[in-house]
């Protein structure tokens, strides 16, 4: 019995430039029967050639497709990671803001600062005392330091009172609110608090 011979893979003739090695060889439209290298411009009627099996071409095409897919997947993952990072950063900023607002209201309600009446206000006389007294400031120093507070400042139209200031360095963000400061009369003042930000914020 005659054995069936397996079909050999079809091959493709591939020309290449003897000058630069490029495989981008095309027929020169200016001259009949002349080939031209698109890379370096070399012209000749005969270019060296080699045979390349279609199976090899398909393997290379598949490799390029897989590479393109891997690059696309990398971009998608980077975009998703960036989106997640921004979302987490936004949530962290919201938490810091809520914490700062709570601190500002808490500072205005301190017995050493608040008015004796039930209304929320700062006693100007007490503010003058705490501004000059390191003893009172030191009572809250550890608490404010552990809360990552850089400084607490109360500003009226005529004067700035430094309630607390830390020597810590780093990035910080300022939050503020308004509260009445009263003595014989009341005026609105700004309470500014600077929070030290985490290193990765």
mmCIF file of C-alpha atoms in Angstrom:
data_model
loop_
_atom_site.group_PDB
_atom_site.id
_atom_site.type_symbol
_atom_site.label_atom_id
_atom_site.label_comp_id
_atom_site.label_asym_id
_atom_site.label_seq_id
_atom_site.Cartn_x
_atom_site.Cartn_y
_atom_site.Cartn_z
ATOM 1 C CA UNK A 1 0.000 0.000 0.000
ATOM 2 C CA UNK A 2 1.139 3.484 -0.779
ATOM 3 C CA UNK A 3 1.604 5.645 2.242
ATOM 4 C CA UNK A 4 0.030 9.075 2.126
ATOM 5 C CA UNK A 5 2.532 11.836 2.289
ATOM 6 C CA UNK A 6 1.697 14.714 4.614
ATOM 7 C CA UNK A 7 1.191 18.038 2.948
ATOM 8 C CA UNK A 8 3.999 20.404 3.492
ATOM 9 C CA UNK A 9 3.159 23.822 4.896
ATOM 10 C CA UNK A 10 2.863 26.405 2.192
ATOM 11 C CA UNK A 11 5.615 28.965 2.160
ATOM 12 C CA UNK A 12 5.805 32.587 1.160
ATOM 13 C CA UNK A 13 8.710 34.255 -0.635
ATOM 14 C CA UNK A 14 9.919 37.254 1.328
ATOM 15 C CA UNK A 15 12.322 39.709 -0.272
ATOM 16 C CA UNK A 16 14.735 41.755 1.796
ATOM 17 C CA UNK A 17 17.023 44.683 1.067
ATOM 18 C CA UNK A 18 20.745 43.824 0.805
ATOM 19 C CA UNK A 19 21.615 47.348 1.981
ATOM 20 C CA UNK A 20 19.526 47.887 5.116
ATOM 21 C CA UNK A 21 17.927 44.466 5.623
ATOM 22 C CA UNK A 22 14.375 45.832 5.474
ATOM 23 C CA UNK A 23 11.613 43.543 4.217
ATOM 24 C CA UNK A 24 9.473 46.409 2.961
ATOM 25 C CA UNK A 25 10.134 45.786 -0.734
ATOM 26 C CA UNK A 26 7.629 47.051 -3.310
ATOM 27 C CA UNK A 27 7.442 47.386 -7.073
ATOM 28 C CA UNK A 28 8.730 50.757 -8.212
ATOM 29 C CA UNK A 29 5.945 52.450 -10.140
ATOM 30 C CA UNK A 30 8.482 54.606 -11.983
ATOM 31 C CA UNK A 31 10.293 51.675 -13.605
ATOM 32 C CA UNK A 32 8.919 48.449 -15.040
ATOM 33 C CA UNK A 33 10.238 45.298 -13.370
ATOM 34 C CA UNK A 34 12.206 47.233 -10.762
ATOM 35 C CA UNK A 35 11.773 46.734 -7.049
ATOM 36 C CA UNK A 36 12.359 49.407 -4.437
ATOM 37 C CA UNK A 37 13.179 49.328 -0.728
ATOM 38 C CA UNK A 38 10.742 51.602 1.118
ATOM 39 C CA UNK A 39 13.210 52.041 3.959
ATOM 40 C CA UNK A 40 16.415 53.178 2.225
ATOM 41 C CA UNK A 41 15.261 53.706 -1.377
ATOM 42 C CA UNK A 42 17.582 51.068 -2.908
ATOM 43 C CA UNK A 43 16.356 49.916 -6.357
ATOM 44 C CA UNK A 44 17.129 46.717 -8.240
ATOM 45 C CA UNK A 45 15.454 44.218 -10.513
ATOM 46 C CA UNK A 46 16.389 41.360 -8.219
ATOM 47 C CA UNK A 47 16.356 41.389 -4.424
ATOM 48 C CA UNK A 48 17.574 38.502 -2.295
ATOM 49 C CA UNK A 49 14.685 36.493 -0.913
ATOM 50 C CA UNK A 50 13.894 33.836 1.625
ATOM 51 C CA UNK A 51 10.979 31.509 2.159
ATOM 52 C CA UNK A 52 8.748 31.892 5.140
ATOM 53 C CA UNK A 53 6.132 29.311 6.000
ATOM 54 C CA UNK A 54 2.585 30.493 6.570
ATOM 55 C CA UNK A 55 2.505 28.571 9.840
ATOM 56 C CA UNK A 56 5.333 30.750 11.089
ATOM 57 C CA UNK A 57 3.459 33.837 9.942
ATOM 58 C CA UNK A 58 0.377 32.742 11.876
ATOM 59 C CA UNK A 59 2.450 32.142 15.001
ATOM 60 C CA UNK A 60 3.928 35.616 14.707
ATOM 61 C CA UNK A 61 0.493 37.133 14.127
ATOM 62 C CA UNK A 62 -0.814 35.339 17.216
ATOM 63 C CA UNK A 63 2.153 36.600 19.233
ATOM 64 C CA UNK A 64 1.435 40.174 18.148
ATOM 65 C CA UNK A 65 -2.249 39.772 19.046
ATOM 66 C CA UNK A 66 -1.366 38.427 22.500
ATOM 67 C CA UNK A 67 1.114 41.256 23.028
ATOM 68 C CA UNK A 68 -1.488 43.839 22.031
ATOM 69 C CA UNK A 69 -4.018 42.232 24.380
ATOM 70 C CA UNK A 70 -1.504 42.256 27.246
ATOM 71 C CA UNK A 71 -0.760 45.956 26.674
ATOM 72 C CA UNK A 72 -4.476 46.779 26.541
ATOM 73 C CA UNK A 73 -5.122 44.793 29.729
ATOM 74 C CA UNK A 74 -2.275 46.671 31.446
ATOM 75 C CA UNK A 75 -3.823 50.021 30.523
ATOM 76 C CA UNK A 76 -7.218 48.876 31.817
ATOM 77 C CA UNK A 77 -5.687 47.736 35.113
ATOM 78 C CA UNK A 78 -3.767 51.003 35.484
ATOM 79 C CA UNK A 79 -6.935 53.009 34.831
ATOM 80 C CA UNK A 80 -8.883 50.932 37.372
ATOM 81 C CA UNK A 81 -6.118 51.278 39.980
ATOM 82 C CA UNK A 82 -6.007 55.041 39.413
ATOM 83 C CA UNK A 83 -9.787 55.269 39.761
ATOM 84 C CA UNK A 84 -9.700 53.277 43.004
ATOM 85 C CA UNK A 85 -6.883 55.450 44.372
ATOM 86 C CA UNK A 86 -8.791 58.668 43.628
ATOM 87 C CA UNK A 87 -11.931 57.231 45.210
ATOM 88 C CA UNK A 88 -10.062 56.268 48.393
ATOM 89 C CA UNK A 89 -8.308 59.657 48.499
ATOM 90 C CA UNK A 90 -11.664 61.428 48.161
ATOM 91 C CA UNK A 91 -13.142 59.384 51.008
ATOM 92 C CA UNK A 92 -10.097 60.105 53.180
ATOM 93 C CA UNK A 93 -10.446 63.841 52.492
ATOM 94 C CA UNK A 94 -14.125 63.722 53.452
ATOM 95 C CA UNK A 95 -13.280 61.964 56.726
ATOM 96 C CA UNK A 96 -10.574 64.555 57.488
ATOM 97 C CA UNK A 97 -13.020 67.369 56.786
ATOM 98 C CA UNK A 98 -15.674 65.889 59.083
ATOM 99 C CA UNK A 99 -13.034 65.373 61.772
ATOM 100 C CA UNK A 100 -11.835 68.976 61.417
ATOM 101 C CA UNK A 101 -15.379 70.370 61.698
ATOM 102 C CA UNK A 102 -15.971 68.313 64.848
ATOM 103 C CA UNK A 103 -12.684 69.608 66.288
ATOM 104 C CA UNK A 104 -13.587 73.214 65.508
ATOM 105 C CA UNK A 105 -16.898 72.920 67.334
ATOM 106 C CA UNK A 106 -15.147 71.116 70.190
ATOM 107 C CA UNK A 107 -12.571 73.902 70.547
ATOM 108 C CA UNK A 108 -15.306 76.544 70.678
ATOM 109 C CA UNK A 109 -16.991 74.534 73.456
ATOM 110 C CA UNK A 110 -13.912 74.235 75.704
ATOM 111 C CA UNK A 111 -14.623 75.499 79.257
ATOM 112 C CA UNK A 112 -11.484 77.671 79.034
ATOM 113 C CA UNK A 113 -12.921 79.450 75.977
ATOM 114 C CA UNK A 114 -16.698 79.176 75.864
ATOM 115 C CA UNK A 115 -19.118 81.770 77.146
ATOM 116 C CA UNK A 116 -20.883 81.100 80.436
ATOM 117 C CA UNK A 117 -24.255 81.381 78.705
ATOM 118 C CA UNK A 118 -25.848 78.420 76.965
ATOM 119 C CA UNK A 119 -25.315 79.970 73.533
ATOM 120 C CA UNK A 120 -22.328 78.832 71.468
ATOM 121 C CA UNK A 121 -19.748 81.592 71.598
ATOM 122 C CA UNK A 122 -16.206 82.315 72.764
ATOM 123 C CA UNK A 123 -15.595 84.543 75.755
ATOM 124 C CA UNK A 124 -13.158 87.244 74.670
ATOM 125 C CA UNK A 125 -11.786 87.625 78.200
ATOM 126 C CA UNK A 126 -11.020 83.889 78.401
ATOM 127 C CA UNK A 127 -9.490 84.053 74.938
ATOM 128 C CA UNK A 128 -7.110 86.795 76.091
ATOM 129 C CA UNK A 129 -6.104 84.655 79.077
ATOM 130 C CA UNK A 130 -5.464 81.442 77.127
ATOM 131 C CA UNK A 131 -3.552 83.403 74.489
ATOM 132 C CA UNK A 132 -1.042 84.457 77.167
ATOM 133 C CA UNK A 133 -1.081 81.335 79.355
ATOM 134 C CA UNK A 134 1.243 78.487 78.397
ATOM 135 C CA UNK A 135 -0.099 76.477 81.341
ATOM 136 C CA UNK A 136 -3.608 76.279 79.900
ATOM 137 C CA UNK A 137 -2.247 75.523 76.431
ATOM 138 C CA UNK A 138 -0.103 72.699 77.810
ATOM 139 C CA UNK A 139 -3.187 71.087 79.372
ATOM 140 C CA UNK A 140 -4.430 70.319 75.863
ATOM 141 C CA UNK A 141 -1.054 70.013 74.130
ATOM 142 C CA UNK A 142 -0.879 66.205 74.126
ATOM 143 C CA UNK A 143 -4.511 65.897 73.046
ATOM 144 C CA UNK A 144 -4.096 68.273 70.125
ATOM 145 C CA UNK A 145 -0.753 66.766 69.116
ATOM 146 C CA UNK A 146 -2.198 63.240 69.057
ATOM 147 C CA UNK A 147 -5.003 64.574 66.850
ATOM 148 C CA UNK A 148 -2.431 65.688 64.237
ATOM 149 C CA UNK A 149 -3.232 69.359 64.783
ATOM 150 C CA UNK A 150 -0.574 71.751 63.528
ATOM 151 C CA UNK A 151 -2.119 74.937 64.896
ATOM 152 C CA UNK A 152 -5.304 76.524 66.225
ATOM 153 C CA UNK A 153 -5.789 80.217 65.522
ATOM 154 C CA UNK A 154 -8.732 82.510 66.249
ATOM 155 C CA UNK A 155 -8.888 85.693 64.189
ATOM 156 C CA UNK A 156 -11.049 88.705 64.969
ATOM 157 C CA UNK A 157 -11.118 91.908 62.955
ATOM 158 C CA UNK A 158 -8.506 93.486 65.202
ATOM 159 C CA UNK A 159 -6.407 90.659 66.621
ATOM 160 C CA UNK A 160 -5.101 87.152 65.999
ATOM 161 C CA UNK A 161 -4.982 84.697 68.915
ATOM 162 C CA UNK A 162 -2.718 81.660 68.734
ATOM 163 C CA UNK A 163 -4.357 79.027 70.916
ATOM 164 C CA UNK A 164 -1.968 76.242 69.904
ATOM 165 C CA UNK A 165 0.954 75.811 67.534
ATOM 166 C CA UNK A 166 3.079 72.731 66.973
ATOM 167 C CA UNK A 167 6.663 72.665 65.777
ATOM 168 C CA UNK A 168 5.961 69.570 63.660
ATOM 169 C CA UNK A 169 6.755 69.926 59.981
ATOM 170 C CA UNK A 170 5.032 68.402 56.993
ATOM 171 C CA UNK A 171 2.123 68.994 54.672
ATOM 172 C CA UNK A 172 -1.022 70.341 56.245
ATOM 173 C CA UNK A 173 -4.485 71.531 55.297
ATOM 174 C CA UNK A 174 -6.429 74.412 56.794
ATOM 175 C CA UNK A 175 -10.089 74.231 57.829
ATOM 176 C CA UNK A 176 -12.111 77.054 59.320
ATOM 177 C CA UNK A 177 -15.479 78.012 60.707
ATOM 178 C CA UNK A 178 -17.049 81.149 62.156
ATOM 179 C CA UNK A 179 -18.073 81.662 65.764
ATOM 180 C CA UNK A 180 -19.108 84.757 67.753
ATOM 181 C CA UNK A 181 -16.546 86.169 70.180
ATOM 182 C CA UNK A 182 -18.296 88.105 72.926
ATOM 183 C CA UNK A 183 -17.396 90.465 75.759
ATOM 184 C CA UNK A 184 -19.402 93.676 76.061
ATOM 185 C CA UNK A 185 -20.481 93.048 72.484
ATOM 186 C CA UNK A 186 -20.168 90.164 70.028
ATOM 187 C CA UNK A 187 -18.316 89.932 66.750
ATOM 188 C CA UNK A 188 -17.781 87.056 64.383
ATOM 189 C CA UNK A 189 -14.322 85.526 64.340
ATOM 190 C CA UNK A 190 -12.645 82.790 62.335
ATOM 191 C CA UNK A 191 -11.419 79.634 64.016
ATOM 192 C CA UNK A 192 -8.695 78.138 61.846
ATOM 193 C CA UNK A 193 -7.310 74.683 62.400
ATOM 194 C CA UNK A 194 -4.408 73.194 60.471
ATOM 195 C CA UNK A 195 -4.304 69.410 60.295
ATOM 196 C CA UNK A 196 -1.078 67.590 59.457
ATOM 197 C CA UNK A 197 -1.673 65.359 56.448
ATOM 198 C CA UNK A 198 -0.373 61.798 56.152
ATOM 199 C CA UNK A 199 2.750 61.437 54.016
ATOM 200 C CA UNK A 200 0.885 59.644 51.216
ATOM 201 C CA UNK A 201 -2.034 62.109 51.135
#
